[in-house]
PDB file of C-alpha atoms in Angstrom:
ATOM      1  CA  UNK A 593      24.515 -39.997   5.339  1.00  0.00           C
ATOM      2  CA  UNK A 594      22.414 -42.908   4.256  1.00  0.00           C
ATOM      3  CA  UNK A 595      18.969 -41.156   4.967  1.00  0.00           C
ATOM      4  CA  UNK A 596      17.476 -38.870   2.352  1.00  0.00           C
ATOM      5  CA  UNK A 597      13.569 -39.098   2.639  1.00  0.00           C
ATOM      6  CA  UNK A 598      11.072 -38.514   5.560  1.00  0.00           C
ATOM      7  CA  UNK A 599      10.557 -42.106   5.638  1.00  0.00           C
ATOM      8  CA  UNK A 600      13.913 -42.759   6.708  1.00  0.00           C
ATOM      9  CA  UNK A 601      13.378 -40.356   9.527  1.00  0.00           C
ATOM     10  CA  UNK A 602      10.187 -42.445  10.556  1.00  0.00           C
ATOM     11  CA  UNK A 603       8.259 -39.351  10.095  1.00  0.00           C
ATOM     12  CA  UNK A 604       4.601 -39.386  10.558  1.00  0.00           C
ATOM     13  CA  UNK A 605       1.910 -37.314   9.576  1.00  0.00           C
ATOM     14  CA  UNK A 606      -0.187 -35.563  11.848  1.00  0.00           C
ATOM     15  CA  UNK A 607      -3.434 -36.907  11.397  1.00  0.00           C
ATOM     16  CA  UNK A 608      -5.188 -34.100  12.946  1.00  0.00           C
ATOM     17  CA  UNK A 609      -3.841 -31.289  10.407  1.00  0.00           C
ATOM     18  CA  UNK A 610      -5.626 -31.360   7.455  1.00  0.00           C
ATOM     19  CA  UNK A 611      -3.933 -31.063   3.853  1.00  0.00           C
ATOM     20  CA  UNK A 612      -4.990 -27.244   3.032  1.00  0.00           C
ATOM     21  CA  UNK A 613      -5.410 -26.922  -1.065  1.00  0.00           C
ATOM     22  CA  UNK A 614      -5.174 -22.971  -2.414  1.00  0.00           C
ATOM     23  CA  UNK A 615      -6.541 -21.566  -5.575  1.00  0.00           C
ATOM     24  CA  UNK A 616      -4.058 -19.079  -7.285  1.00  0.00           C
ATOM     25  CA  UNK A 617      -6.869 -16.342  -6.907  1.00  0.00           C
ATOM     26  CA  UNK A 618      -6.703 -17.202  -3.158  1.00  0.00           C
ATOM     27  CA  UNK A 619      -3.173 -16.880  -2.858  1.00  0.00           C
ATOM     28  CA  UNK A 620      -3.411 -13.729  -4.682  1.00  0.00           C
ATOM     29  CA  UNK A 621      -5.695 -12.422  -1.906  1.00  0.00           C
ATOM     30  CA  UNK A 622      -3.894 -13.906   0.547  1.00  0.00           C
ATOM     31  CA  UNK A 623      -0.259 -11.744  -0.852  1.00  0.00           C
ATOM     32  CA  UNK A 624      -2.826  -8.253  -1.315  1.00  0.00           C
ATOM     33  CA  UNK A 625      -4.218  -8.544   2.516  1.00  0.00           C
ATOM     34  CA  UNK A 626      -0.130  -8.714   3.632  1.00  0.00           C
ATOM     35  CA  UNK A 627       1.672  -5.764   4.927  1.00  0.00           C
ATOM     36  CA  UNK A 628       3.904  -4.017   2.293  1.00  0.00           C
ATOM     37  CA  UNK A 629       6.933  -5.043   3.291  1.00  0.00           C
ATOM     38  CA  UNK A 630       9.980  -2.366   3.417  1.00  0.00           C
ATOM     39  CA  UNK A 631      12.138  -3.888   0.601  1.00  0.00           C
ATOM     40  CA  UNK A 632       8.619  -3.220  -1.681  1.00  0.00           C
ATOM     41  CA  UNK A 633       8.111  -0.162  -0.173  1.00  0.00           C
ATOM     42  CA  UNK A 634      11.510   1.163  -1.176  1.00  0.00           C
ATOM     43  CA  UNK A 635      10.980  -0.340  -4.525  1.00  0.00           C
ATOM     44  CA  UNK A 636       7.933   1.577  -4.779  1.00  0.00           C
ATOM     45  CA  UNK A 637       9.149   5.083  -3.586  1.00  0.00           C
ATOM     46  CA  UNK A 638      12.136   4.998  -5.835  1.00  0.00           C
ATOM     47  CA  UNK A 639      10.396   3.733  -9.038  1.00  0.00           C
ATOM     48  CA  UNK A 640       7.006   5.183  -8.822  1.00  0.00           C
ATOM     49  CA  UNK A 641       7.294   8.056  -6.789  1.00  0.00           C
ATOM     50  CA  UNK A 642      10.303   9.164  -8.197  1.00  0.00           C
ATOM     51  CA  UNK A 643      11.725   9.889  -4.525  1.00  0.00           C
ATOM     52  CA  UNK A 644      15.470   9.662  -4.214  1.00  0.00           C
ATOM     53  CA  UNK A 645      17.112   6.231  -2.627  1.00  0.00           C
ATOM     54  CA  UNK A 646      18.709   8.121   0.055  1.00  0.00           C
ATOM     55  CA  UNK A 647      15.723   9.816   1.254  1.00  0.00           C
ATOM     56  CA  UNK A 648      13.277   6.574   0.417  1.00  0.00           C
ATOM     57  CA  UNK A 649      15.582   4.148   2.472  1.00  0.00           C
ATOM     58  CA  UNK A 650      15.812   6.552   5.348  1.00  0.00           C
ATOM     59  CA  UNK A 651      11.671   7.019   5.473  1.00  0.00           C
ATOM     60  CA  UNK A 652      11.414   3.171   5.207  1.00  0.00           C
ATOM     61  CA  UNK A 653      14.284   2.797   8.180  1.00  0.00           C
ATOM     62  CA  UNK A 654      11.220   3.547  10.255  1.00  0.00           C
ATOM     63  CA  UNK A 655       7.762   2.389   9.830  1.00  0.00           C
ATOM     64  CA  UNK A 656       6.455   4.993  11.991  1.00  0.00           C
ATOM     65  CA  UNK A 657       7.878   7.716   9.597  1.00  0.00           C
ATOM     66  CA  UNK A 658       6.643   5.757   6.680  1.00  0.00           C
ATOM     67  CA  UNK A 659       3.092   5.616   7.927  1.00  0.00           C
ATOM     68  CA  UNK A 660       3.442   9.364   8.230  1.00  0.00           C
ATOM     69  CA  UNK A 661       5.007  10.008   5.078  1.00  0.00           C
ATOM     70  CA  UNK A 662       2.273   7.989   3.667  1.00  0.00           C
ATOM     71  CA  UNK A 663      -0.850   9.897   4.720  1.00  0.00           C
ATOM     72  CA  UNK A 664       1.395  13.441   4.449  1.00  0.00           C
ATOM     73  CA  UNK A 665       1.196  12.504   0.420  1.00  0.00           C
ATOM     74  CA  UNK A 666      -2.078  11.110   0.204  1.00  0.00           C
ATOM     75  CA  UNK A 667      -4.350  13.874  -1.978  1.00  0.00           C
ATOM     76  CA  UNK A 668      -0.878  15.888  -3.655  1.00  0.00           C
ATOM     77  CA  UNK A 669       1.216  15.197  -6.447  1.00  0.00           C
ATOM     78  CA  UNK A 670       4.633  15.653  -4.738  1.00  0.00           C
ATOM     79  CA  UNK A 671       5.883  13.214  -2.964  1.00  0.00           C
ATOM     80  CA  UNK A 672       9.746  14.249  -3.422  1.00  0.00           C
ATOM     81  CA  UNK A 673       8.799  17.411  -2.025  1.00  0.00           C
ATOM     82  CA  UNK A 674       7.368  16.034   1.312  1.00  0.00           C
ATOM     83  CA  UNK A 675      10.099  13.031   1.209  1.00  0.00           C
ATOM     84  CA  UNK A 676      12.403  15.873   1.293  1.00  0.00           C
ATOM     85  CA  UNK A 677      11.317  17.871   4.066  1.00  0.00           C
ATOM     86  CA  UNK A 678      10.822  15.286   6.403  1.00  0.00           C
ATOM     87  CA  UNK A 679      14.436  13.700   5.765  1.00  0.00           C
ATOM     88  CA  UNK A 680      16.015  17.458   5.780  1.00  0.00           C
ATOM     89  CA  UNK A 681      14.109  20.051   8.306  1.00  0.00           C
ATOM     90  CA  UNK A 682      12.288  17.194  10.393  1.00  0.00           C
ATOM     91  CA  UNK A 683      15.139  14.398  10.860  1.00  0.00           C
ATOM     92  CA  UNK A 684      17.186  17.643  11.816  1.00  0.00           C
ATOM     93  CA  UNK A 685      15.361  18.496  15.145  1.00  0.00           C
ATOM     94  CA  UNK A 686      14.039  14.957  15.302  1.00  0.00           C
ATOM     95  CA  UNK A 687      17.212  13.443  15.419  1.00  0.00           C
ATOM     96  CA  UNK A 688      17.947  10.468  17.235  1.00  0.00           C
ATOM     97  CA  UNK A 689      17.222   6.668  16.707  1.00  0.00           C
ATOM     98  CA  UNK A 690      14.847   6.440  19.299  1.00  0.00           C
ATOM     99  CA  UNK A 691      12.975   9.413  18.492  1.00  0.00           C
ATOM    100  CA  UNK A 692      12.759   8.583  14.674  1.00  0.00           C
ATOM    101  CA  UNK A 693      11.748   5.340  15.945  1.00  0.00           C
ATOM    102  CA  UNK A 694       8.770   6.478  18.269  1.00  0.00           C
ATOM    103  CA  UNK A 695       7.774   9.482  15.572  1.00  0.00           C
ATOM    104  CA  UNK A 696       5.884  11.505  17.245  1.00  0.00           C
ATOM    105  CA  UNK A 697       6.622  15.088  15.588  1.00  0.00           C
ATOM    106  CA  UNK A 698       4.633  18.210  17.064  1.00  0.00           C
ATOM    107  CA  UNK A 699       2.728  18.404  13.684  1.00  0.00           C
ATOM    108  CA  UNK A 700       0.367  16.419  11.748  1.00  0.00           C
ATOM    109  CA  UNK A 701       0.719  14.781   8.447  1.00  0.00           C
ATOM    110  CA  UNK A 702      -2.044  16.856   7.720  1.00  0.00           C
ATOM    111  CA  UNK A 703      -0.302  19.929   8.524  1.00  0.00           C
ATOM    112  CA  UNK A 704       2.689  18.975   6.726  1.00  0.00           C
ATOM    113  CA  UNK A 705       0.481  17.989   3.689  1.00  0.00           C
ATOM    114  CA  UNK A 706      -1.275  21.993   3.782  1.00  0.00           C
ATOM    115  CA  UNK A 707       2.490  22.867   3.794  1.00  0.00           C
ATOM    116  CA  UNK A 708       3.224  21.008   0.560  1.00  0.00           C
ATOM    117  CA  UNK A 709       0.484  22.057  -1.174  1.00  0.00           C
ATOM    118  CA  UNK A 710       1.481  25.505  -0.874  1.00  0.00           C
ATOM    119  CA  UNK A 711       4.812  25.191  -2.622  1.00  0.00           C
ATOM    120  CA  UNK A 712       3.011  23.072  -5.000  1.00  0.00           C
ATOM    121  CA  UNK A 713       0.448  25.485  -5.688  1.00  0.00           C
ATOM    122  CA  UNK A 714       3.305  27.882  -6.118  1.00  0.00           C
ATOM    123  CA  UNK A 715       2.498  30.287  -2.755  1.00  0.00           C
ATOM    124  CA  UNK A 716       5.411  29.840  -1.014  1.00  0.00           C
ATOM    125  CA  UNK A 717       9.171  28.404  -2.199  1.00  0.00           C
ATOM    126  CA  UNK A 718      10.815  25.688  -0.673  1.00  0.00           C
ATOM    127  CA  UNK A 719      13.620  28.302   1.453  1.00  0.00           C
ATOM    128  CA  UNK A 720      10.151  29.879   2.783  1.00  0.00           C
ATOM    129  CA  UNK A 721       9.132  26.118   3.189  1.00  0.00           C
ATOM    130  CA  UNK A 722      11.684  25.278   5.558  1.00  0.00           C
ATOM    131  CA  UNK A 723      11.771  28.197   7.607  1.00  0.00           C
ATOM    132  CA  UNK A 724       8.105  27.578   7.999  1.00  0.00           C
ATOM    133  CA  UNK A 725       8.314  23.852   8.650  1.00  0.00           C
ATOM    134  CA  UNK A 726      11.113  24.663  11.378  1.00  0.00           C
ATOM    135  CA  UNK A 727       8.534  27.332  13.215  1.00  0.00           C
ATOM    136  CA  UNK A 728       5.650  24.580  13.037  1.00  0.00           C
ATOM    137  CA  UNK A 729       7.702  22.125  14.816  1.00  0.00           C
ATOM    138  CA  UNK A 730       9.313  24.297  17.316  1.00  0.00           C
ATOM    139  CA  UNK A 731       5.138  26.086  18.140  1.00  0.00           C
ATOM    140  CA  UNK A 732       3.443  22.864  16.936  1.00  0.00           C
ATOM    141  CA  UNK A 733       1.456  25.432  14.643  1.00  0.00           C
ATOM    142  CA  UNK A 734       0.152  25.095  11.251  1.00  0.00           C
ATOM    143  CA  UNK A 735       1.575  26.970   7.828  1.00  0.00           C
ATOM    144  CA  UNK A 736      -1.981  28.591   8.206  1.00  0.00           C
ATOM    145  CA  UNK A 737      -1.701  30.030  11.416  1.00  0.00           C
ATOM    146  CA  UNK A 738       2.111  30.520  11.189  1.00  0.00           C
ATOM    147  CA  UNK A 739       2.205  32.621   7.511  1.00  0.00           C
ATOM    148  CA  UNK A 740       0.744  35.772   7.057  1.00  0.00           C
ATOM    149  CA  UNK A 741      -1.908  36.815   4.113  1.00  0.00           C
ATOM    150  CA  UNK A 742       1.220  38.610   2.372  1.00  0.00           C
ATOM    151  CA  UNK A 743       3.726  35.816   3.077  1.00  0.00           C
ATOM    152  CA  UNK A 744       0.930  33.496   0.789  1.00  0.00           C
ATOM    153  CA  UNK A 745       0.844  36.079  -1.700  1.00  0.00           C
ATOM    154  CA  UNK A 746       4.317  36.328  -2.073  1.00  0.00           C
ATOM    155  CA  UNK A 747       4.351  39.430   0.293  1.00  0.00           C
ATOM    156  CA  UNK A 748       5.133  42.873  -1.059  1.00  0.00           C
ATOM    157  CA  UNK A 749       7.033  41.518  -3.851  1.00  0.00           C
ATOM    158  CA  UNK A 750       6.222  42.940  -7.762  1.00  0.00           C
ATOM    159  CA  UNK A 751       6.741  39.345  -9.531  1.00  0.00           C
ATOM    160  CA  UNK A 752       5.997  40.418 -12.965  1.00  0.00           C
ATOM    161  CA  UNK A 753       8.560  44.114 -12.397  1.00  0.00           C
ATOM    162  CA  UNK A 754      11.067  41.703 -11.657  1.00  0.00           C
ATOM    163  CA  UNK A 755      10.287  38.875 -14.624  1.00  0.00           C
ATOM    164  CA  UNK A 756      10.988  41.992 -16.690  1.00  0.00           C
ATOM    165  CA  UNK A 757      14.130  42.896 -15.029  1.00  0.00           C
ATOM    166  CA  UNK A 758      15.756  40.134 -15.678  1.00  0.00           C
ATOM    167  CA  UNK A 759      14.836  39.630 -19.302  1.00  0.00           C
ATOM    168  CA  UNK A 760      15.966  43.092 -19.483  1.00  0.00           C
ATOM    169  CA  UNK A 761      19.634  42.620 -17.963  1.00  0.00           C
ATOM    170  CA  UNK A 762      20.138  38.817 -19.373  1.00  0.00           C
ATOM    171  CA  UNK A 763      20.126  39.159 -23.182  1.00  0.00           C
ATOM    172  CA  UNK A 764      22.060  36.354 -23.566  1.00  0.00           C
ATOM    173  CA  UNK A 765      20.332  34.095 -21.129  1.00  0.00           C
ATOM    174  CA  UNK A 766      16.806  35.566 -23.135  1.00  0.00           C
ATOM    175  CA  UNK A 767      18.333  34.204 -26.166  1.00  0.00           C
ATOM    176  CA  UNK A 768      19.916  30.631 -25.642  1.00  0.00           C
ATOM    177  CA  UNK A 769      16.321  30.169 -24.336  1.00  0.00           C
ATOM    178  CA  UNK A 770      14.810  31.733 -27.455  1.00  0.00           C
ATOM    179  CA  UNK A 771      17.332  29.363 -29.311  1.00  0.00           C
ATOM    180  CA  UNK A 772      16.224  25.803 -27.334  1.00  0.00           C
ATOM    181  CA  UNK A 773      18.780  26.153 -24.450  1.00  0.00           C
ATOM    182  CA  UNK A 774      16.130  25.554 -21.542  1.00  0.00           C
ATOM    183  CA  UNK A 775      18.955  25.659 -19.096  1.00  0.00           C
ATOM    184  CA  UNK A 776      19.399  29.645 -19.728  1.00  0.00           C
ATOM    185  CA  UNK A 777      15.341  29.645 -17.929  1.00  0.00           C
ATOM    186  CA  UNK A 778      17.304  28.527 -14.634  1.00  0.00           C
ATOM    187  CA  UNK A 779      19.237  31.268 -15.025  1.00  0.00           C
ATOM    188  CA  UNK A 780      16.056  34.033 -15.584  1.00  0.00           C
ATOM    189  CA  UNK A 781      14.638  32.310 -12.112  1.00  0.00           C
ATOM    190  CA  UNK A 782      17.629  32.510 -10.347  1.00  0.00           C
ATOM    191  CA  UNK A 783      17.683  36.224 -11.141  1.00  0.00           C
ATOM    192  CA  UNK A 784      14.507  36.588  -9.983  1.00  0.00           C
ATOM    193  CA  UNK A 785      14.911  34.988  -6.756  1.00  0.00           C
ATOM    194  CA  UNK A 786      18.147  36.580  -6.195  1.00  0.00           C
ATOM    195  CA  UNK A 787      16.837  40.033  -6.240  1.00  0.00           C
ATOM    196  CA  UNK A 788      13.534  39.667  -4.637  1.00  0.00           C
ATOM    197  CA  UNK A 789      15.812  37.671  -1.632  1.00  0.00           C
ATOM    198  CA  UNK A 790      14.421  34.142  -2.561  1.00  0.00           C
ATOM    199  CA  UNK A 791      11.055  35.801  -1.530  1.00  0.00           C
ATOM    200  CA  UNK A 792       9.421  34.976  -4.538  1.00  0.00           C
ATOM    201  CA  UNK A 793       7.119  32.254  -5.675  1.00  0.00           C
ATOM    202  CA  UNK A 794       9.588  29.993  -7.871  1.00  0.00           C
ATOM    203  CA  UNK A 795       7.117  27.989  -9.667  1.00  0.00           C
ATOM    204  CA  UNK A 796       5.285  31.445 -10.596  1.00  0.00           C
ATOM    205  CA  UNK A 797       8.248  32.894 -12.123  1.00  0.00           C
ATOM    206  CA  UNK A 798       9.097  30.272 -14.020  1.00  0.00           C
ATOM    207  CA  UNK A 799       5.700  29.929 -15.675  1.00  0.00           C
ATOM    208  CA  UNK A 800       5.329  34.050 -16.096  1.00  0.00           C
ATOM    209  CA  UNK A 801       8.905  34.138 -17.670  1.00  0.00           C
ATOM    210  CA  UNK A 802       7.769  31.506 -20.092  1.00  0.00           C
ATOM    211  CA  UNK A 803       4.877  33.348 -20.944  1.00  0.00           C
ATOM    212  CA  UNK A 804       6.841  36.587 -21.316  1.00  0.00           C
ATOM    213  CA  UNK A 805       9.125  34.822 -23.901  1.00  0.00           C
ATOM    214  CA  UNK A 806       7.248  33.120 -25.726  1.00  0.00           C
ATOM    215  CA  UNK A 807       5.723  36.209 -26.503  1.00  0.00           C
ATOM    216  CA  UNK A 808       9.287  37.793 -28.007  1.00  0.00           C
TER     217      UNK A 808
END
């Protein structure tokens, strides 16, 4: 081909459409005002969020869900947490493209977000958590109206009897952790949680089991 500029082409300028000059600071504005766009978005739960890139690019799949997931965090500090439950207990019983795609779960991110905060304050555990979630979108209830005064206390269960229990009966896991193993800890909890039936308030235990040791 012999033509390689405009000219060639005989094309004209449209004298009507003005040339339109931007500042850098303009374009800047111009970028903030623009829709995050999924690919960013992604980016952003993965990096900053810390959410896993299975469960970030299956919340970004569907901006509906995003939107949701993004007012269900807004006020907490765990985003995994609620990235979790949504892809695991809510994509369960919400499971089809076109329902993902429309997003229009019995519950409110709201509701989801009072749910959260409860396992982050340490109230409930995340089994508890998704037993609860399940109920809420089967009665399109709240954790509030669905859990009981002794369900947020941890119920019946004697948290620091059992703390003691299992320092008692794991001598060896009470010393690896006295010796900088902070894997043998997992252990203590998982004692814990196996004998009061995962009943009990993980993030508790952990913190009174610390406290017990540190005491030794």
């Amino acid at each position: 081909r012999s033509k390689e500029n405009s000219d060639d082409y005989r094309y004209f300028r449209e004298p009507d459409i003005f040339t339109i000059r931007l500042t850098e600071a303009e374009l800047e504005e111009i970028r903030a005002s623009l829709p995050e766009l999924p690919d960013a978005k992604f980016k952003r739960y993965v990096e900053t969020l810390g959410i896993s890139e299975a469960d970030a690019g299956l919340i970004v799949k569907y901006k509906k869900v995003a939107d949701y997931f993004e007012e269900a965090i807004a006020g907490t500090a765990a985003p995994k947490i609620t990235a979790s439950l949504i892809v695991t207990t809510m994509f369960s019983l919400i499971n089809t493209e076109t329902a993902r795609e429309l997003w229009q779960p019995p519950i409110t991110a709201a509701q989801l977000r009072e749910l959260v905060l409860l396992i982050d304050e340490g109230k409930i555990n995340r089994n508890i958590a998704k037993q609860t979630l399940s109920r809420m979108l089967d009665e399109g209830k709240s954790a509030s109206q669905l859990l009981s005064p002794e369900e947020l206390s941890g119920g019946s269960i004697d948290t620091e009897a059992l703390c003691k229990k299992a320092i008692d009966e794991n001598p060896g896991a009470v010393a690896d952790y006295l010796k900088g193993k902070e894997k043998a800890l997992k252990s203590l909890v998982g004692a814990v949680m196996k004998e009061s039936r995962g009943r009990a308030p993980a993030a508790q235990v952990e913190a009174r089991l610390k406290e017990m040791l540190a005491a030794k």
